[in-house]
Amino acid sequence: MSAVAEQTQVLANRINALDESSTLAMTKMARELAAQGHKVISLSVGEPDFKTPAFICEAAKKAIDDGFHGYSPVAGYPDLRKAIADKLKRDNNIDWKPENIVVSTGAKHSLANVIQVLVNPGDEVLIFAPYWVSYSEMVKLAEGKSVIVEGAFDNGFKVTAAQMEAAITPRTKVIMYASPNNPTGAVYSEAELREIGAVLEKHEGIYVLADEIYEYINFTKEGHFSMGSIPALKDRVITVNGVAKGFAMTGWRIGFIGAAKWIADGVEKLQGQVTSGTNSIAQKAATAAFNGPLDATREMTKAYARRRDLVVGLLKEIPGFKVNVPDGAFYAFPDVSYYFGKSDGTNLIKDSDDFANWLLNNSYVSTVAGSGFGAPNCIRISTAAADESLVEAVQRIKDAVATLK
Ligand SMILES: Cc1ncc(COP(=O)(O)O)c(C=O)c1O
């Protein structure tokens, strides 16, 4: 047996069963090609290309000077939990007290915590697809069963209330969705979420994990709606959000939940044994973000909307691409299945993984295959990059696919 195979045997089954994050894998490959001297345009990472607003950075510097160097309370500093409760009231019409808030190391950590706290082995978690790559793996780690419900391209990649209802079984414990969505940019309207909510009102044992991390990056006139604001569901909706996307703070690692106290207490208990309170300086920065003005956030959103128009317009000119118009977030998610079965003479493109790999190695544009998002006909292209890079990247893609026959 090879050394690697032997080492793999030693690793716990739960780790061997886990898939590697496809977004991080593509980003790593892109970095390697760039290190070899290739002019790579990296559109695989889900990260704003803006800097964190200055007033937030100042708050972090002040926190260092003021001596916030020690452990913080497990669920977060009281002033941050209060700022988040105020934010939920102001933006989301959700009335939680600070005791209902738990701050964690990014929204990813918040989501993983809730899954660990609510899901028993064999419990079903209904995931609206296309979905963010980590959802199904988080469920796997809790020994739950992911039940994927697919939103159709023609319905803007959104799952309907009827589709969800048909997938509910006596084992369904949680439904999980993101709006605005990664990877599709789909935004569920208030009417759609109320319809989904009406079905859930009939199923008392089902909890909702509402991932609102892209809340502010919303291009619709109607704006964002939170399922947690529906009074009949309030105690069963766990609202997850953070600072990463709206405030360009991916590296600061602050996420939170707003939830019924017994769920928040469960998350605090888990976190108390695994990570403790998150970074004290980042918490002070996040407090400034939630209490501060949203001007910088709105400016960034305007830029994302402009780039969405730019990229969608250019992608529509590529023969065979089926392109949706995202209502939020910063991704385009074209259906590229027209090219499956075609070849450049040497490489046969069988699926979206082949397509994304081939694109990276032939045109040095890194995207992510849709397979990891539960959408095997698509690729995800981040639009969080400079306009010139986006224009050049789409041109490279267009030139590359023209060689496929
Ligand atoms: C849908 C979705 N949820 C959660 C996260 C995680 O956010 P954070 O960086 O706060 O952990 C991401 C990040 O890419 C995301 O796309």
Coordinates of C-alpha atoms and ligand atoms in Angstrom, one line a residue:
M1 CA 0.0 0.0 0.0
S2 CA 1.3 3.5 -0.8
A3 CA 2.1 5.9 2.0
V4 CA -0.7 8.2 0.9
A5 CA -3.2 5.3 0.9
E6 CA -2.0 4.2 4.4
Q7 CA -2.3 7.8 5.7
T8 CA -5.8 8.0 4.2
Q9 CA -6.8 4.9 6.1
V10 CA -5.8 6.5 9.4
L11 CA -7.9 9.6 8.8
A12 CA -11.3 9.5 10.3
N13 CA -14.1 8.3 8.0
R14 CA -15.9 11.6 8.3
I15 CA -12.9 13.3 6.7
N16 CA -12.4 10.7 4.0
A17 CA -16.1 11.1 3.1
L18 CA -15.8 14.9 2.7
D19 CA -15.4 16.6 -0.7
E20 CA -12.8 19.3 -1.1
S21 CA -14.4 22.7 -1.7
S22 CA -14.4 23.1 -5.5
T23 CA -14.1 26.9 -5.3
L24 CA -11.0 26.7 -3.1
A25 CA -9.6 23.9 -5.3
M26 CA -9.9 26.0 -8.5
T27 CA -8.5 29.1 -6.8
K28 CA -5.5 27.0 -5.7
M29 CA -4.9 25.7 -9.2
A30 CA -5.2 29.2 -10.6
R31 CA -2.6 30.4 -8.1
E32 CA -0.2 27.6 -9.1
L33 CA -0.6 28.5 -12.8
A34 CA 0.0 32.2 -12.0
A35 CA 3.1 31.2 -10.0
Q36 CA 4.4 29.5 -13.2
G37 CA 4.2 32.8 -15.0
H38 CA 0.8 32.5 -16.8
K39 CA -1.4 35.5 -17.0
V40 CA -4.3 34.0 -15.1
I41 CA -7.6 35.9 -14.6
S42 CA -9.0 34.5 -11.4
L43 CA -12.8 34.5 -11.4
S44 CA -13.2 31.5 -9.1
V45 CA -13.1 33.0 -5.7
G46 CA -16.3 34.4 -4.0
E47 CA -14.7 37.6 -2.7
P48 CA -15.2 41.3 -3.1
D49 CA -12.3 43.0 -4.8
F50 CA -12.9 46.1 -2.7
K51 CA -11.1 47.1 0.5
T52 CA -12.9 47.2 3.8
P53 CA -14.3 50.7 4.4
A54 CA -11.9 53.0 6.3
F55 CA -14.2 53.7 9.3
I56 CA -14.3 50.0 10.0
C57 CA -10.5 49.6 9.8
E58 CA -10.2 52.6 12.2
A59 CA -12.4 50.8 14.7
A60 CA -10.1 47.8 14.5
K61 CA -7.0 49.9 15.1
K62 CA -8.7 51.6 18.1
A63 CA -9.6 48.2 19.5
I64 CA -6.0 47.2 19.5
D65 CA -5.0 50.5 21.1
D66 CA -7.7 50.2 23.7
G67 CA -6.4 46.8 24.7
F68 CA -9.1 44.4 23.5
H69 CA -6.5 41.6 23.5
G70 CA -8.1 39.0 25.7
Y71 CA -10.7 36.3 25.2
S72 CA -14.1 37.6 24.4
P73 CA -17.4 36.1 25.7
V74 CA -18.2 32.9 23.7
A75 CA -21.3 34.4 21.9
G76 CA -19.6 37.7 21.2
Y77 CA -19.1 41.1 23.0
P78 CA -22.4 42.5 24.3
D79 CA -22.1 45.7 22.2
L80 CA -21.7 43.7 19.0
R81 CA -24.7 41.4 19.8
K82 CA -26.7 44.6 20.5
A83 CA -25.5 46.2 17.2
I84 CA -26.6 43.0 15.4
A85 CA -30.0 42.9 17.1
D86 CA -30.5 46.6 16.1
K87 CA -29.4 45.7 12.5
L88 CA -31.9 42.9 12.3
K89 CA -34.7 45.2 13.5
R90 CA -33.6 48.0 11.1
D91 CA -33.0 46.0 7.9
N92 CA -34.9 42.8 8.3
N93 CA -37.9 43.5 10.5
I94 CA -36.7 40.7 12.9
D95 CA -37.1 41.5 16.6
W96 CA -34.4 39.6 18.4
K97 CA -32.7 40.6 21.7
P98 CA -28.9 40.4 22.0
E99 CA -29.4 37.0 23.9
N100 CA -30.7 35.6 20.6
I101 CA -27.5 36.4 18.7
V102 CA -24.4 34.3 18.5
V103 CA -21.3 35.6 16.8
S104 CA -19.0 33.1 15.1
T105 CA -15.9 33.0 12.8
G106 CA -17.7 33.8 9.6
A107 CA -21.2 32.9 8.3
K108 CA -19.7 29.6 7.2
H109 CA -19.0 28.8 10.9
S110 CA -22.5 30.0 11.9
L111 CA -24.1 27.6 9.3
A112 CA -21.9 24.7 10.3
N113 CA -22.7 25.3 14.0
V114 CA -26.5 25.3 13.4
I115 CA -26.3 22.1 11.4
Q116 CA -24.3 20.4 14.2
V117 CA -26.8 21.7 16.8
L118 CA -30.0 20.7 15.0
V119 CA -29.3 17.7 12.8
N120 CA -29.2 14.1 14.1
P121 CA -27.9 11.2 12.1
G122 CA -30.4 10.3 9.4
D123 CA -32.3 13.6 9.6
E124 CA -33.1 15.1 6.3
V125 CA -31.9 18.6 5.3
L126 CA -33.7 20.0 2.3
I127 CA -31.3 22.1 0.3
F128 CA -32.4 24.5 -2.4
A129 CA -30.2 23.9 -5.5
P130 CA -28.1 25.4 -7.0
Y131 CA -26.6 25.8 -3.5
W132 CA -23.3 26.9 -2.0
V133 CA -20.7 24.1 -2.1
S134 CA -20.3 23.7 1.6
Y135 CA -24.0 23.1 2.5
S136 CA -24.1 19.4 1.6
E137 CA -20.7 18.8 3.2
M138 CA -21.8 20.4 6.5
V139 CA -24.8 18.1 6.5
K140 CA -22.6 15.1 5.8
L141 CA -20.4 16.0 8.8
A142 CA -23.5 15.9 11.0
E143 CA -24.4 12.5 9.5
G144 CA -27.6 14.0 8.1
K145 CA -29.0 13.3 4.7
S146 CA -29.1 16.1 2.1
V147 CA -32.2 16.2 0.0
I148 CA -31.6 18.4 -3.0
V149 CA -34.5 20.3 -4.5
E150 CA -33.6 21.9 -7.8
G151 CA -34.7 25.4 -8.9
A152 CA -35.3 25.4 -12.7
F153 CA -33.3 27.7 -15.0
D154 CA -36.6 28.9 -16.4
N155 CA -37.7 29.9 -12.9
G156 CA -34.5 32.0 -12.3
F157 CA -33.0 28.9 -10.6
K158 CA -35.5 29.2 -7.8
V159 CA -37.3 26.4 -5.9
T160 CA -41.1 26.8 -5.7
A161 CA -43.2 26.2 -2.6
A162 CA -44.9 23.2 -4.4
Q163 CA -41.5 21.7 -5.2
M164 CA -40.4 22.0 -1.6
E165 CA -43.7 20.6 -0.3
A166 CA -43.3 17.5 -2.5
A167 CA -39.8 16.9 -1.0
I168 CA -40.9 17.0 2.6
T169 CA -40.9 13.7 4.5
P170 CA -41.4 12.9 8.2
R171 CA -37.6 13.0 8.5
T172 CA -37.2 16.5 7.2
K173 CA -35.7 18.6 10.0
V174 CA -34.2 21.7 8.2
I175 CA -34.6 23.6 5.0
M176 CA -31.6 25.6 3.9
Y177 CA -31.4 28.3 1.2
A178 CA -29.5 31.4 0.4
S179 CA -31.1 34.6 -1.0
P180 CA -29.4 36.3 -2.8
N181 CA -28.0 33.0 -3.9
N182 CA -24.4 31.8 -4.5
P183 CA -23.9 30.7 -7.3
T184 CA -26.9 31.9 -9.3
G185 CA -27.5 35.4 -7.9
A186 CA -31.2 34.5 -7.6
V187 CA -33.2 36.6 -5.1
Y188 CA -36.4 35.1 -3.6
S189 CA -39.1 37.7 -3.5
E190 CA -41.3 38.4 -0.5
A191 CA -44.2 36.7 -2.3
E192 CA -42.1 33.6 -3.0
L193 CA -40.8 33.4 0.6
R194 CA -44.3 33.9 2.0
E195 CA -45.6 31.0 -0.1
I196 CA -42.7 28.8 1.1
G197 CA -43.4 30.0 4.6
A198 CA -47.1 29.1 4.3
V199 CA -46.2 25.5 3.6
L200 CA -43.8 25.4 6.5
E201 CA -46.4 26.8 8.9
K202 CA -48.1 23.4 8.4
H203 CA -45.0 21.5 9.4
E204 CA -44.1 22.4 12.9
G205 CA -41.0 20.3 13.3
I206 CA -39.1 21.9 10.4
Y207 CA -36.5 24.6 10.9
V208 CA -35.3 27.1 8.3
L209 CA -31.7 28.1 7.9
A210 CA -31.9 31.4 5.9
D211 CA -28.4 32.4 4.6
E212 CA -28.6 36.1 4.0
I213 CA -24.8 36.8 3.6
Y214 CA -25.4 38.6 0.3
E215 CA -28.3 40.6 1.7
Y216 CA -26.9 44.0 0.7
I217 CA -25.8 42.9 -2.8
N218 CA -29.4 43.0 -4.2
F219 CA -30.3 44.7 -7.5
T220 CA -34.0 44.4 -7.3
K221 CA -36.4 47.3 -6.7
E222 CA -38.2 45.3 -4.0
G223 CA -35.1 44.7 -2.0
H224 CA -34.4 42.0 0.5
F225 CA -37.0 40.0 2.5
S226 CA -36.2 37.8 5.5
M227 CA -38.3 34.8 6.2
G228 CA -37.5 35.4 9.9
S229 CA -39.8 38.4 9.8
I230 CA -42.9 36.2 9.4
P231 CA -44.3 36.1 12.9
A232 CA -45.7 32.5 12.7
L233 CA -42.2 31.2 11.7
K234 CA -40.0 33.5 13.8
D235 CA -39.0 30.8 16.4
R236 CA -38.2 28.3 13.6
V237 CA -36.1 30.5 11.3
I238 CA -32.4 30.8 12.0
T239 CA -31.2 33.9 10.2
V240 CA -27.5 33.8 9.2
N241 CA -25.5 36.7 8.1
G242 CA -22.1 38.4 8.5
V243 CA -19.8 41.1 7.3
A244 CA -17.9 39.3 4.5
K245 CA -19.7 40.3 1.4
G246 CA -21.6 43.6 2.1
F247 CA -18.7 45.3 3.9
A248 CA -15.9 43.6 1.9
M249 CA -14.6 41.9 5.1
T250 CA -14.0 38.3 4.0
G251 CA -10.7 38.0 5.9
W252 CA -12.0 39.4 9.2
R253 CA -14.2 36.3 9.8
I254 CA -17.3 37.5 11.5
G255 CA -20.7 35.8 11.0
F256 CA -23.7 35.5 13.2
I257 CA -27.0 33.8 13.8
G258 CA -30.3 35.3 15.1
A259 CA -32.4 32.5 16.5
A260 CA -34.7 31.3 19.2
K261 CA -32.9 31.4 22.5
W262 CA -32.7 27.6 22.9
I263 CA -31.0 27.3 19.5
A264 CA -28.7 30.2 20.2
D265 CA -27.8 28.5 23.6
G266 CA -27.1 25.3 21.7
V267 CA -24.7 27.1 19.3
E268 CA -23.0 28.9 22.2
K269 CA -22.5 25.6 24.0
L270 CA -20.9 24.0 20.9
Q271 CA -18.8 27.0 20.2
G272 CA -17.7 27.1 23.8
Q273 CA -16.1 23.6 23.4
V274 CA -14.7 24.1 19.9
T275 CA -13.5 27.7 19.2
S276 CA -14.6 30.0 22.0
G277 CA -15.5 33.6 21.1
T278 CA -14.2 34.8 17.8
N279 CA -11.4 37.3 17.2
S280 CA -11.8 40.3 19.5
I281 CA -10.4 43.0 17.1
A282 CA -12.6 41.8 14.3
Q283 CA -15.7 41.9 16.6
K284 CA -15.0 45.6 17.3
A285 CA -14.6 46.2 13.6
A286 CA -18.0 44.4 12.9
T287 CA -19.6 46.5 15.6
A288 CA -18.6 49.7 13.7
A289 CA -19.9 48.1 10.5
F290 CA -23.3 47.2 11.8
N291 CA -23.7 50.6 13.7
G292 CA -22.3 52.7 10.8
P293 CA -23.5 54.1 7.5
L294 CA -24.2 51.9 4.5
D295 CA -22.8 54.4 1.9
A296 CA -19.8 52.3 1.0
T297 CA -21.9 49.2 0.9
R298 CA -24.3 50.9 -1.5
E299 CA -21.5 52.1 -3.7
M300 CA -20.0 48.6 -4.0
T301 CA -23.5 47.2 -4.8
K302 CA -23.8 49.7 -7.6
A303 CA -20.4 48.5 -9.0
Y304 CA -21.6 44.9 -8.8
A305 CA -24.8 45.8 -10.7
R306 CA -22.9 47.5 -13.4
R307 CA -20.5 44.6 -13.8
R308 CA -23.4 42.1 -13.8
D309 CA -24.8 44.0 -16.8
L310 CA -21.4 44.1 -18.5
V311 CA -20.7 40.4 -18.0
V312 CA -24.2 39.1 -18.7
G313 CA -24.3 41.1 -21.9
L314 CA -20.9 39.7 -23.1
L315 CA -21.7 36.1 -22.1
K316 CA -24.9 36.3 -24.1
E317 CA -22.8 36.8 -27.2
I318 CA -21.1 33.5 -26.8
P319 CA -22.7 30.9 -29.1
G320 CA -24.4 28.1 -27.1
F321 CA -24.2 29.8 -23.6
K322 CA -27.6 30.0 -21.8
V323 CA -27.3 33.0 -19.5
N324 CA -29.6 34.0 -16.6
V325 CA -29.7 37.5 -15.3
P326 CA -28.7 37.4 -11.6
D327 CA -30.7 39.7 -9.3
G328 CA -28.0 39.8 -6.6
A329 CA -24.6 38.6 -5.4
F330 CA -21.6 38.8 -7.7
Y331 CA -21.7 35.8 -10.0
A332 CA -22.8 34.9 -13.4
F333 CA -23.9 31.2 -13.8
P334 CA -24.2 30.4 -17.5
D335 CA -25.4 27.0 -18.7
V336 CA -22.5 25.7 -20.9
S337 CA -23.9 22.2 -21.6
Y338 CA -24.0 23.0 -25.4
Y339 CA -20.3 22.2 -25.3
F340 CA -20.5 18.9 -23.6
G341 CA -19.4 16.2 -26.0
K342 CA -17.3 18.6 -28.0
S343 CA -13.5 18.5 -28.3
D344 CA -10.6 20.8 -29.3
G345 CA -9.1 17.8 -31.1
T346 CA -7.2 16.6 -28.1
N347 CA -9.4 17.2 -25.1
L348 CA -13.0 16.0 -24.9
I349 CA -15.3 18.1 -22.7
K350 CA -17.6 15.7 -21.0
D351 CA -19.1 17.9 -18.2
S352 CA -18.8 21.2 -16.3
D353 CA -15.7 20.0 -14.4
D354 CA -13.9 19.2 -17.7
F355 CA -15.1 22.5 -19.1
A356 CA -13.8 24.6 -16.1
N357 CA -10.5 22.7 -16.1
W358 CA -10.0 23.0 -19.8
L359 CA -10.8 26.8 -19.7
L360 CA -8.2 27.3 -17.0
N361 CA -5.5 25.4 -18.8
N362 CA -6.2 26.8 -22.2
S363 CA -7.3 30.3 -21.7
Y364 CA -6.0 30.9 -18.1
V365 CA -9.4 32.0 -16.8
S366 CA -10.4 30.3 -13.6
T367 CA -14.1 29.7 -13.0
V368 CA -15.8 27.0 -11.0
A369 CA -17.7 24.0 -12.3
G370 CA -21.4 23.9 -11.5
S371 CA -21.2 20.3 -10.3
G372 CA -20.1 21.2 -6.8
F373 CA -23.1 23.6 -6.6
G374 CA -25.6 20.9 -7.6
A375 CA -25.9 22.4 -11.2
P376 CA -23.8 20.2 -13.5
N377 CA -24.6 22.1 -16.7
C378 CA -23.2 25.4 -15.5
I379 CA -20.0 27.2 -14.6
R380 CA -19.7 30.0 -12.0
I381 CA -17.9 33.2 -13.0
S382 CA -17.3 35.7 -10.3
T383 CA -17.9 39.3 -11.3
A384 CA -16.1 40.7 -8.4
A385 CA -13.1 41.9 -10.5
A386 CA -12.1 45.0 -12.4
D387 CA -14.1 45.8 -15.6
E388 CA -11.0 45.3 -17.8
S389 CA -10.3 41.9 -16.4
L390 CA -13.9 40.8 -16.8
V391 CA -14.0 42.0 -20.5
E392 CA -10.7 40.2 -21.2
A393 CA -11.8 37.1 -19.4
V394 CA -15.1 36.7 -21.3
Q395 CA -13.2 37.4 -24.6
R396 CA -10.8 34.6 -23.8
I397 CA -13.7 32.3 -23.0
K398 CA -15.3 33.2 -26.3
D399 CA -12.1 32.6 -28.3
A400 CA -11.5 29.3 -26.5
V401 CA -14.9 27.8 -27.0
A402 CA -14.7 28.7 -30.7
T403 CA -12.1 26.0 -31.0
L404 CA -14.5 23.3 -29.7
K405 CA -16.1 21.1 -32.3
Ligands
LIG1 C1 -23.9 31.5 0.3 C2 -22.8 31.8 1.2 N1 -23.0 31.6 2.5 C3 -22.0 31.8 3.4 C4 -20.7 32.1 3.0 C5 -19.6 32.3 4.1 O1 -19.4 33.6 4.5 P1 -18.2 33.9 5.5 O2 -17.1 34.4 4.7 O3 -18.8 35.0 6.4 O4 -17.9 32.7 6.2 C6 -20.4 32.3 1.7 C7 -19.1 32.7 1.2 O5 -18.7 32.5 0.1 C8 -21.5 32.1 0.8 O6 -21.3 32.3 -0.5

